[in-house]
Short mmCIF file of C-alpha atoms in Angstrom, two decimals:
data_model
loop_
_atom_site.label_atom_id
_atom_site.label_comp_id
_atom_site.label_asym_id
_atom_site.label_seq_id
_atom_site.Cartn_x
_atom_site.Cartn_y
_atom_site.Cartn_z
CA MET A 1 -17.49 136.17 -120.90
CA THR A 2 -20.99 137.66 -121.23
CA PRO A 3 -20.94 138.85 -125.18
CA ALA A 4 -23.24 141.10 -126.25
CA LEU A 5 -25.68 141.22 -129.49
CA LEU A 6 -25.22 144.67 -131.39
CA PRO A 7 -27.28 145.33 -134.61
CA ALA A 8 -24.89 145.21 -137.27
CA ALA A 9 -26.17 146.46 -141.29
CA ASP A 10 -23.87 143.63 -142.32
CA PRO A 11 -22.26 141.59 -139.76
CA THR A 12 -19.44 139.31 -141.38
CA ILE A 13 -18.20 135.98 -139.60
CA ASN A 14 -14.66 136.89 -137.64
CA GLU A 15 -13.11 133.25 -138.94
CA ALA A 16 -10.27 133.78 -136.67
CA ALA A 17 -12.33 134.68 -133.51
CA THR A 18 -14.73 131.39 -134.69
CA ALA A 19 -11.45 128.61 -135.41
CA PHE A 20 -10.33 129.52 -131.59
CA MET A 21 -13.78 128.95 -130.06
CA LEU A 22 -14.31 125.98 -131.82
CA VAL A 23 -10.94 124.45 -130.29
CA ALA A 24 -12.39 126.33 -126.94
CA ALA A 25 -15.02 124.39 -126.75
CA SER A 26 -13.57 121.33 -127.68
CA MET A 27 -10.65 121.59 -125.30
CA VAL A 28 -13.66 121.86 -122.06
CA LEU A 29 -15.11 119.01 -123.50
CA LEU A 30 -12.58 116.83 -123.29
CA MET A 31 -11.95 117.50 -119.04
CA THR A 32 -14.74 115.56 -118.58
CA PRO A 33 -13.48 112.50 -119.82
CA GLY A 34 -10.46 114.08 -118.01
CA LEU A 35 -11.98 113.98 -114.98
CA ALA A 36 -13.73 110.54 -115.12
CA LEU A 37 -9.79 109.45 -115.19
CA PHE A 38 -8.69 111.51 -112.98
CA TYR A 39 -11.49 110.23 -110.56
CA GLY A 40 -11.55 106.89 -111.86
CA GLY A 41 -8.17 106.34 -110.80
CA MET A 42 -8.42 107.95 -107.19
CA THR A 43 -11.41 105.62 -106.18
CA ARG A 44 -10.71 102.06 -105.00
CA ALA A 45 -10.64 99.24 -107.96
CA LYS A 46 -14.16 97.88 -107.84
CA SER A 47 -15.51 101.27 -107.94
CA VAL A 48 -13.60 102.83 -110.77
CA LEU A 49 -16.19 101.95 -113.73
CA ASN A 50 -19.60 103.71 -111.74
CA MET A 51 -17.15 106.80 -110.92
CA ILE A 52 -16.12 106.97 -115.22
CA MET A 53 -19.96 106.39 -115.65
CA MET A 54 -20.66 109.56 -113.19
CA SER A 55 -18.93 111.46 -115.18
CA PHE A 56 -20.05 110.53 -118.77
CA GLY A 57 -23.89 110.42 -117.41
CA ALA A 58 -23.37 114.09 -116.57
CA LEU A 59 -22.28 114.54 -120.01
CA GLY A 60 -24.91 112.69 -121.75
CA VAL A 61 -27.94 113.87 -119.80
CA VAL A 62 -26.96 118.10 -118.89
CA GLY A 63 -25.64 117.86 -123.03
CA VAL A 64 -29.42 117.33 -123.80
CA ILE A 65 -31.06 119.23 -121.15
CA TYR A 66 -28.93 122.26 -121.96
CA VAL A 67 -29.93 122.05 -125.96
CA LEU A 68 -33.00 122.15 -124.60
CA TRP A 69 -33.90 124.65 -121.95
CA GLY A 70 -30.22 125.00 -120.59
CA TYR A 71 -28.87 127.99 -122.62
CA SER A 72 -32.06 129.48 -122.48
CA MET A 73 -32.67 129.75 -118.78
CA SER A 74 -28.75 130.71 -118.74
CA PHE A 75 -28.74 133.54 -121.91
CA GLY A 76 -31.93 133.82 -123.57
CA ASN A 77 -32.00 137.36 -122.95
CA LEU A 78 -29.06 138.05 -125.46
CA GLN A 79 -30.69 138.02 -128.52
CA ASP A 80 -33.43 140.67 -127.50
CA GLY A 81 -33.05 142.15 -123.96
CA THR A 82 -36.05 139.85 -122.63
CA GLY A 83 -37.10 137.27 -120.84
CA ASP A 84 -35.64 137.55 -117.68
CA VAL A 85 -36.83 136.68 -114.31
CA GLY A 86 -35.92 139.18 -111.68
CA GLY A 87 -32.86 138.70 -112.39
CA LEU A 88 -32.41 135.37 -111.54
CA PHE A 89 -32.48 133.00 -114.69
CA THR A 90 -34.21 133.48 -117.90
CA ASN A 91 -37.56 132.07 -119.12
CA PRO A 92 -36.41 128.84 -120.08
CA PHE A 93 -39.02 128.42 -123.14
CA HIS A 94 -37.71 131.81 -124.88
CA LEU A 95 -35.33 130.04 -126.70
CA PHE A 96 -35.94 126.50 -126.33
CA GLY A 97 -34.35 124.00 -128.71
CA LEU A 98 -32.68 126.73 -129.71
CA LYS A 99 -35.38 128.30 -131.22
CA ASN A 100 -34.65 131.89 -132.97
CA VAL A 101 -30.87 130.91 -132.57
CA ILE A 102 -30.57 128.60 -135.60
CA GLY A 103 -32.15 129.74 -138.84
CA ALA A 104 -32.87 129.57 -142.29
CA ASP A 105 -29.46 131.13 -142.95
CA GLY A 106 -28.05 129.46 -140.07
CA SER A 107 -26.68 130.41 -136.94
CA ARG A 108 -27.44 134.06 -135.90
CA LEU A 109 -23.92 136.52 -134.78
CA ILE A 110 -23.18 137.57 -132.13
CA ASP A 111 -20.43 140.59 -131.50
CA VAL A 112 -18.04 139.53 -128.50
CA PHE A 113 -18.06 142.49 -126.42
CA GLY A 114 -19.32 145.25 -129.06
CA VAL A 115 -16.31 145.80 -130.90
CA ASP A 116 -17.37 144.87 -134.19
CA VAL A 117 -15.49 141.05 -133.52
CA PHE A 118 -18.80 138.78 -134.24
CA ILE A 119 -19.05 134.14 -134.23
CA PRO A 120 -21.99 132.47 -134.61
CA GLU A 121 -24.09 131.84 -131.14
CA THR A 122 -23.85 128.51 -131.86
CA VAL A 123 -20.48 128.04 -130.65
CA PHE A 124 -20.81 130.16 -127.79
CA VAL A 125 -24.08 127.82 -127.01
CA GLY A 126 -21.65 124.62 -127.38
CA PHE A 127 -19.11 126.33 -125.28
CA GLN A 128 -21.25 127.40 -122.33
CA LEU A 129 -22.64 123.81 -122.53
CA THR A 130 -19.62 121.93 -121.92
CA PHE A 131 -19.14 124.05 -118.49
CA ALA A 132 -22.24 123.08 -117.59
CA VAL A 133 -21.23 119.68 -117.87
CA ILE A 134 -18.23 119.30 -116.16
CA THR A 135 -19.63 121.57 -113.43
CA VAL A 136 -22.38 119.12 -112.88
CA ALA A 137 -19.44 116.15 -113.45
CA LEU A 138 -17.05 117.78 -110.56
CA ILE A 139 -20.07 117.24 -108.05
CA SER A 140 -19.94 113.65 -108.51
CA GLY A 141 -16.26 113.14 -106.61
CA ALA A 142 -18.06 113.81 -103.06
CA VAL A 143 -20.13 110.17 -103.36
CA ALA A 144 -17.88 108.17 -104.76
CA ASP A 145 -18.57 104.64 -104.48
CA ARG A 146 -22.02 104.27 -102.76
CA VAL A 147 -24.67 105.88 -104.86
CA LYS A 148 -27.21 104.40 -107.27
CA PHE A 149 -26.17 105.77 -111.14
CA SER A 150 -29.95 106.55 -111.36
CA THR A 151 -30.23 108.79 -109.00
CA TRP A 152 -27.49 110.57 -109.82
CA LEU A 153 -28.65 111.04 -113.81
CA VAL A 154 -31.94 112.38 -112.28
CA PHE A 155 -29.80 114.67 -110.07
CA SER A 156 -27.88 116.00 -112.65
CA GLY A 157 -30.54 116.63 -114.46
CA VAL A 158 -32.79 118.03 -111.98
CA TRP A 159 -29.59 120.64 -110.49
CA ALA A 160 -28.57 121.77 -113.43
CA THR A 161 -31.67 123.01 -113.96
CA ILE A 162 -32.39 124.28 -110.86
CA VAL A 163 -29.11 125.38 -109.64
CA TYR A 164 -26.52 125.90 -112.37
CA PHE A 165 -28.25 127.40 -114.90
CA PRO A 166 -30.20 130.18 -112.83
CA ILE A 167 -26.49 130.52 -111.29
CA SER A 168 -24.58 130.76 -114.71
CA HIS A 169 -26.91 133.76 -115.77
CA MET A 170 -26.99 135.37 -112.41
CA VAL A 171 -23.28 135.91 -113.21
CA TRP A 172 -22.30 135.91 -116.71
CA GLY A 173 -25.90 136.54 -118.31
CA GLY A 174 -26.35 140.14 -116.76
CA GLY A 175 -27.94 139.15 -113.92
CA VAL A 176 -28.06 139.80 -109.74
CA LEU A 177 -24.75 138.50 -108.86
CA SER A 178 -23.35 140.24 -112.83
CA GLY A 179 -22.11 143.88 -113.26
CA ALA A 180 -25.41 144.76 -114.81
CA GLU A 181 -27.27 147.99 -113.56
CA GLY A 182 -29.43 145.71 -111.56
CA GLY A 183 -27.13 143.55 -109.99
CA LEU A 184 -25.69 143.54 -106.47
CA SER A 185 -22.76 145.64 -107.00
CA ALA A 186 -24.61 148.26 -108.97
CA LYS A 187 -27.16 148.25 -106.23
CA ILE A 188 -23.61 148.74 -102.85
CA PHE A 189 -21.61 151.09 -105.09
CA GLY A 190 -23.52 152.48 -107.57
CA ALA A 191 -23.54 152.57 -111.64
CA THR A 192 -22.64 154.09 -114.08
CA ASP A 193 -24.39 154.58 -117.45
CA GLY A 194 -26.22 151.11 -117.17
CA VAL A 195 -22.96 149.49 -115.76
CA ALA A 196 -21.59 148.97 -111.85
CA ASN A 197 -19.23 150.56 -110.86
CA VAL A 198 -17.07 148.06 -109.61
CA LEU A 199 -17.84 145.04 -112.05
CA PRO A 200 -17.70 141.51 -110.14
CA ILE A 201 -14.59 139.15 -111.32
CA ASP A 202 -15.84 136.04 -112.18
CA PHE A 203 -13.99 135.68 -115.91
CA ALA A 204 -14.20 132.06 -116.33
CA GLY A 205 -15.97 130.18 -113.55
CA GLY A 206 -15.36 130.44 -109.91
CA THR A 207 -18.78 130.88 -108.46
CA VAL A 208 -20.50 129.76 -111.11
CA VAL A 209 -18.38 126.01 -111.48
CA HIS A 210 -15.81 125.60 -108.74
CA ILE A 211 -17.72 127.10 -105.52
CA ASN A 212 -21.06 126.07 -106.58
CA ALA A 213 -19.82 122.29 -107.69
CA GLY A 214 -17.72 122.57 -104.09
CA ILE A 215 -20.62 123.51 -102.09
CA ALA A 216 -22.75 121.67 -103.74
CA GLY A 217 -20.51 118.30 -102.65
CA LEU A 218 -20.55 119.18 -99.42
CA VAL A 219 -24.36 119.09 -99.11
CA LEU A 220 -24.45 115.94 -101.07
CA ALA A 221 -21.80 114.20 -99.01
CA LEU A 222 -23.81 114.95 -95.77
CA ILE A 223 -27.11 113.69 -97.08
CA VAL A 224 -26.15 110.98 -98.52
CA GLY A 225 -23.57 109.76 -95.77
CA LYS A 226 -20.11 107.88 -94.85
CA ARG A 227 -18.84 105.41 -97.04
CA LEU A 228 -18.49 101.89 -95.10
CA GLY A 229 -15.30 101.71 -93.28
CA PHE A 230 -14.87 105.59 -93.52
CA GLY A 231 -12.06 106.91 -90.82
CA SER A 232 -11.30 103.50 -90.46
CA GLN A 233 -10.14 101.72 -93.16
CA ALA A 234 -7.28 103.07 -95.96
CA MET A 235 -9.15 104.03 -98.85
CA ARG A 236 -6.62 104.98 -101.12
CA PRO A 237 -6.48 105.55 -104.59
CA HIS A 238 -5.61 102.21 -106.99
CA ASN A 239 -4.37 103.40 -109.98
CA VAL A 240 -2.41 106.60 -109.29
CA PRO A 241 -0.63 106.38 -113.34
CA VAL A 242 -4.76 107.54 -114.42
CA VAL A 243 -5.18 109.65 -111.59
CA MET A 244 -1.37 111.98 -113.09
CA LEU A 245 -2.96 111.09 -117.06
CA GLY A 246 -6.12 112.35 -115.81
CA ALA A 247 -4.85 115.57 -113.93
CA GLY A 248 -2.70 116.30 -117.43
CA LEU A 249 -6.09 115.85 -119.38
CA LEU A 250 -7.39 118.49 -116.94
CA TRP A 251 -4.07 120.25 -117.89
CA PHE A 252 -4.41 121.09 -121.37
CA GLY A 253 -8.08 121.52 -121.17
CA TRP A 254 -8.16 123.99 -118.78
CA PHE A 255 -6.37 126.24 -121.13
CA GLY A 256 -10.08 126.60 -123.61
CA PHE A 257 -11.88 126.74 -120.45
CA ASN A 258 -9.57 130.34 -119.23
CA ALA A 259 -8.83 131.50 -122.45
CA GLY A 260 -11.10 130.36 -124.42
CA SER A 261 -13.71 132.82 -121.56
CA GLU A 262 -12.16 135.44 -123.63
CA LEU A 263 -13.85 134.72 -126.80
CA ALA A 264 -11.43 135.56 -129.15
CA ALA A 265 -7.77 135.41 -129.66
CA ASP A 266 -6.37 138.66 -128.71
CA GLY A 267 -3.91 139.88 -125.83
CA LEU A 268 -6.00 138.98 -123.34
CA ALA A 269 -6.24 135.38 -123.80
CA SER A 270 -2.22 135.27 -123.71
CA THR A 271 -2.39 136.45 -120.69
CA VAL A 272 -4.80 134.60 -118.93
CA TRP A 273 -3.15 131.39 -120.49
CA LEU A 274 0.11 132.62 -118.78
CA ASN A 275 -1.69 133.58 -115.55
CA THR A 276 -2.85 130.05 -115.87
CA THR A 277 -0.42 128.14 -116.01
CA ALA A 278 1.92 130.43 -113.57
CA ALA A 279 -0.39 129.98 -110.85
CA THR A 280 -0.92 126.09 -111.81
CA CYS A 281 2.52 125.40 -111.16
CA ALA A 282 2.83 127.07 -107.79
CA ALA A 283 0.34 125.42 -106.18
CA MET A 284 1.25 122.34 -107.31
CA LEU A 285 5.40 123.86 -105.22
CA GLY A 286 2.83 124.75 -102.39
CA TRP A 287 1.13 121.52 -102.31
CA LEU A 288 3.83 119.48 -102.12
CA LEU A 289 5.63 121.71 -99.75
CA VAL A 290 2.92 121.14 -97.51
CA GLU A 291 2.86 117.20 -97.86
CA LYS A 292 6.65 117.01 -97.30
CA ILE A 293 6.53 119.60 -93.77
CA ARG A 294 3.24 117.88 -92.35
CA ASP A 295 4.01 113.45 -93.76
CA GLY A 296 7.50 113.44 -94.70
CA HIS A 297 7.09 112.89 -98.66
CA ALA A 298 5.80 114.73 -101.40
CA THR A 299 3.27 112.27 -103.02
CA SER A 300 2.22 111.92 -107.04
CA VAL A 301 -1.54 112.37 -105.71
CA GLY A 302 -0.75 115.71 -104.11
CA GLY A 303 1.19 116.85 -106.92
CA ALA A 304 -2.09 115.58 -109.67
CA SER A 305 -3.94 117.30 -106.56
CA GLY A 306 -2.25 121.20 -106.52
CA VAL A 307 -2.30 121.34 -110.36
CA VAL A 308 -6.07 121.37 -110.15
CA ALA A 309 -6.33 123.59 -106.94
CA GLY A 310 -4.31 125.85 -109.05
CA LEU A 311 -6.13 125.24 -111.93
CA VAL A 312 -9.55 126.25 -109.79
CA ALA A 313 -8.02 129.41 -107.68
CA ILE A 314 -7.43 130.82 -111.17
CA THR A 315 -10.76 130.42 -112.93
CA PRO A 316 -12.28 133.68 -111.65
CA ALA A 317 -9.14 135.96 -111.58
CA CYS A 318 -7.37 134.82 -114.48
CA GLY A 319 -8.38 137.87 -116.78
CA ALA A 320 -7.90 140.56 -113.74
CA LEU A 321 -4.56 139.35 -112.01
CA SER A 322 -0.07 139.56 -113.52
CA PRO A 323 1.68 136.91 -113.40
CA VAL A 324 3.62 136.99 -110.85
CA GLY A 325 -0.10 138.15 -108.30
CA SER A 326 -0.66 134.62 -110.40
CA LEU A 327 1.93 133.21 -108.91
CA ILE A 328 1.35 134.62 -105.38
CA LEU A 329 -2.32 133.17 -105.60
CA GLY A 330 -1.45 129.56 -106.71
CA VAL A 331 1.09 128.64 -104.42
CA VAL A 332 -1.42 130.00 -101.44
CA ALA A 333 -4.54 127.51 -103.38
CA GLY A 334 -1.92 124.70 -103.28
CA GLY A 335 -0.79 125.22 -99.71
CA LEU A 336 -5.06 125.71 -98.41
CA SER A 337 -6.22 123.24 -99.86
CA ALA A 338 -3.34 120.46 -98.96
CA LEU A 339 -4.28 121.71 -95.85
CA ALA A 340 -8.22 121.59 -96.33
CA VAL A 341 -8.46 117.54 -97.42
CA GLY A 342 -7.90 116.84 -93.79
CA LEU A 343 -10.88 118.64 -92.90
CA LYS A 344 -13.13 115.81 -93.62
CA TYR A 345 -11.82 113.92 -91.17
CA ARG A 346 -12.43 116.71 -88.24
CA PHE A 347 -15.53 116.97 -88.75
CA GLY A 348 -16.80 114.03 -89.88
CA TYR A 349 -18.26 114.10 -93.55
CA ASP A 350 -17.18 111.56 -96.36
CA ASP A 351 -16.41 113.85 -99.36
CA SER A 352 -14.70 110.97 -100.91
CA LEU A 353 -12.16 112.56 -103.88
CA ASP A 354 -12.02 116.08 -101.82
CA VAL A 355 -14.21 117.94 -104.00
CA VAL A 356 -14.47 120.30 -100.93
CA GLY A 357 -11.22 120.84 -99.75
CA VAL A 358 -9.93 121.33 -103.35
CA HIS A 359 -13.24 123.32 -105.55
CA LEU A 360 -14.46 124.98 -102.33
CA VAL A 361 -11.92 126.15 -101.14
CA ALA A 362 -9.48 127.23 -103.95
CA GLY A 363 -12.89 128.28 -105.68
CA LEU A 364 -13.76 130.54 -102.92
CA TRP A 365 -9.68 131.86 -102.49
CA GLY A 366 -9.50 132.55 -106.68
CA THR A 367 -12.62 134.71 -106.27
CA ILE A 368 -11.66 136.62 -102.97
CA GLY A 369 -7.89 136.41 -104.23
CA ALA A 370 -9.23 138.19 -107.40
CA GLY A 371 -9.69 141.23 -104.64
CA LEU A 372 -6.73 141.68 -103.04
CA LEU A 373 -4.68 141.41 -106.34
CA ALA A 374 -6.69 142.16 -109.43
CA THR A 375 -4.02 144.70 -111.22
CA GLY A 376 -6.58 147.45 -111.89
CA SER A 377 -8.94 147.78 -108.53
CA GLY A 378 -7.34 145.34 -106.30
CA LEU A 379 -6.59 145.64 -102.41
CA PHE A 380 -2.95 145.04 -103.12
CA TYR A 381 -2.68 147.33 -105.84
CA GLY A 382 -4.28 150.45 -104.55
CA GLY A 383 -7.82 150.07 -105.33
CA GLY A 384 -9.18 150.27 -102.05
CA ALA A 385 -11.70 147.70 -100.87
CA LYS A 386 -14.33 148.02 -103.44
CA GLN A 387 -13.63 145.05 -105.32
CA LEU A 388 -12.80 142.68 -102.74
CA VAL A 389 -16.61 143.76 -100.93
CA VAL A 390 -17.86 142.88 -104.06
CA GLN A 391 -15.77 140.04 -104.50
CA ILE A 392 -16.90 138.26 -100.77
CA ILE A 393 -20.69 139.00 -101.36
CA ILE A 394 -20.87 137.26 -105.17
CA ALA A 395 -18.79 134.15 -103.29
CA PHE A 396 -21.24 134.11 -100.35
CA ALA A 397 -24.14 134.71 -102.22
CA SER A 398 -23.15 131.30 -104.88
CA LEU A 399 -22.77 129.17 -101.94
CA LEU A 400 -25.60 130.24 -99.88
CA ILE A 401 -27.78 129.70 -103.21
CA SER A 402 -26.27 126.59 -104.34
CA GLY A 403 -26.26 125.07 -100.97
CA ILE A 404 -29.70 125.53 -100.00
CA LEU A 405 -31.08 124.43 -103.41
CA THR A 406 -29.10 121.27 -103.42
CA ALA A 407 -30.12 119.86 -99.80
CA VAL A 408 -33.60 120.43 -101.03
CA ILE A 409 -32.99 118.42 -104.26
CA ALA A 410 -31.23 115.89 -102.25
CA LEU A 411 -33.35 114.93 -99.74
CA ALA A 412 -36.28 114.78 -102.65
CA LEU A 413 -34.27 112.45 -104.07
CA LYS A 414 -33.23 110.59 -100.94
CA TYR A 415 -36.99 110.06 -100.37
CA THR A 416 -38.38 109.14 -103.38
CA MET A 417 -35.57 107.46 -105.71
CA GLY A 418 -33.29 107.10 -102.51
CA TRP A 419 -29.29 107.20 -102.85
CA ARG A 420 -27.63 104.33 -101.14
CA VAL A 421 -26.77 101.16 -102.59
CA THR A 422 -27.07 98.45 -100.64
CA GLU A 423 -24.52 97.64 -97.67
CA ASP A 424 -23.48 94.21 -99.86
CA VAL A 425 -23.37 95.71 -103.16
CA GLU A 426 -21.07 98.74 -101.19
CA SER A 427 -18.38 96.12 -99.82
CA ASP A 428 -18.27 93.72 -103.32
CA GLY A 429 -18.24 96.71 -105.12
CA ILE A 430 -20.46 98.91 -106.74
CA ASP A 431 -19.58 98.16 -110.71
CA GLN A 432 -20.75 94.54 -111.52
CA SER A 433 -24.65 95.60 -109.23
CA GLU A 434 -24.87 98.90 -111.36
CA HIS A 435 -23.12 98.13 -114.87
CA GLY A 436 -22.97 94.38 -115.39
CA GLU A 437 -19.48 94.92 -115.53
CA SER A 438 -15.91 94.61 -113.90
CA ALA A 439 -12.71 97.35 -114.75
CA TYR A 440 -9.90 94.47 -114.66
CA GLU A 441 -10.35 90.95 -115.24
CA LEU A 442 -7.98 89.40 -112.48
CA THR A 443 -8.30 87.22 -109.85
CA GLY A 444 -9.56 89.24 -107.00
CA LEU A 445 -9.11 92.30 -107.96
CA THR A 446 -12.86 93.18 -107.95
CA SER A 447 -14.07 91.69 -104.94
CA GLY A 448 -14.35 92.70 -101.62
CA ARG A 449 -11.23 91.46 -100.04
CA PHE A 450 -9.08 93.07 -102.06
CA SER A 451 -7.23 96.15 -100.69
CA THR A 452 -6.37 98.83 -103.02
CA ALA A 453 -4.33 99.91 -101.01
CA SER A 454 -2.23 97.27 -102.54
CA ALA A 455 -1.82 98.58 -105.53
CA VAL A 456 -0.37 102.04 -104.02
CA THR A 457 1.69 101.51 -100.59
CA THR A 458 1.32 98.97 -98.04
CA SER A 459 1.96 101.55 -95.24
CA SER A 460 -0.93 102.67 -92.50
CA ALA A 461 -2.78 105.46 -93.42
CA ARG A 462 -3.41 108.30 -90.78
CA PRO A 463 -6.31 109.83 -91.65
CA ALA A 464 -6.39 112.85 -90.41
CA LYS A 465 -3.40 113.46 -92.45
CA THR A 466 -3.48 111.49 -95.70
CA HIS A 467 -4.55 112.67 -98.69
CA GLU A 468 -7.02 110.13 -100.32
CA GLY A 469 -7.82 111.92 -103.31
CA ALA A 470 -8.61 115.78 -104.84
CA SER A 471 -11.33 116.66 -107.27
CA ALA A 472 -10.58 118.46 -110.55
#
């Protein structure tokens, strides 16, 4: 994903690549409203607006700070190779407010992968901004129905600064989890001409986005605590058609997410598009098969959740697999995630919309699975175990770094601002308390007495086997 800024006597903008990246960035931006609908439909009717606003709030906060210091912390070394701090992040003041990115003559140009295909650096900034936004928004699904909106907004800015921007630099900006000469892979297996002999594979964000958000969601769920009635009463999606609509928007936007990460409209981008589709279709079928065997029903919510699981899994591997390999990766991801969403009942953590079951599990599988299925270096293709070892290292390094730092941030906010709304507010519905609004002006719909289960089904839930919702 990371471009190289190379000197050129008279660089000329490549209009096709620039247009491609503008469209891709716009598609990824659409994913956050799509996620808001997906998550909103998953929650109970009395909390739907709060859930939607958590995504939009993340968009506002992260969009601002990415321009100010987020890009500088992530990719501030692109222009002149300076500003890197121990391979962990770049000096936040190096390109603060995008200084030197935009000059009197407009945006600087960056050469995509050093092949004389120049796009404005501002396009790359915008593309990366949308990634930062959706990653933070994903975490909100783990703490639906019960947290203060103000605390969430502060968390969004602090977490993006302390966790997301550094990990983005480590993986994509030439840091310790990249293929750079100073990275972990190069230290273990050596480097040639400044590049690791075994390049870590994370094409579009298995570590940076999904493992990162997944483990953050788990930590946050543990620190914030369970919803009232968790495990003893059904907390089902209140609007399944909205869930399906959100999943569809996410799937559409994901093509910008994955194919756009090639940074050019070329042959690899088209392969990435195909691999993304293949894995997603297979994952949906894998999830539905598990549901049918286990519960006797293949559900709409399961179908939507399987779509998301497949998209998550193929994200890191989409540029390294064949279409058949993508089918294998996808079907396994769908099955694993369908089984994983019940773990919260077994272990007693309230991950409301299954950020852990989908993002963490499918993200880990997709990142590690690339070490098995990559056509050039995967174990199953005769490449030996080196790629698999590197994939395991970057996956668990991301998990460890994000988990520890998230715990520090979440605990600090717990004992300063506080996370939880009062029990009365949670019982009656967080929308009225936090936003002074209700999603539906129908009698009894927003009161604590309304049973959202009636909007879907009247049958009783079996918590260990019933999927409440899944994250995107």
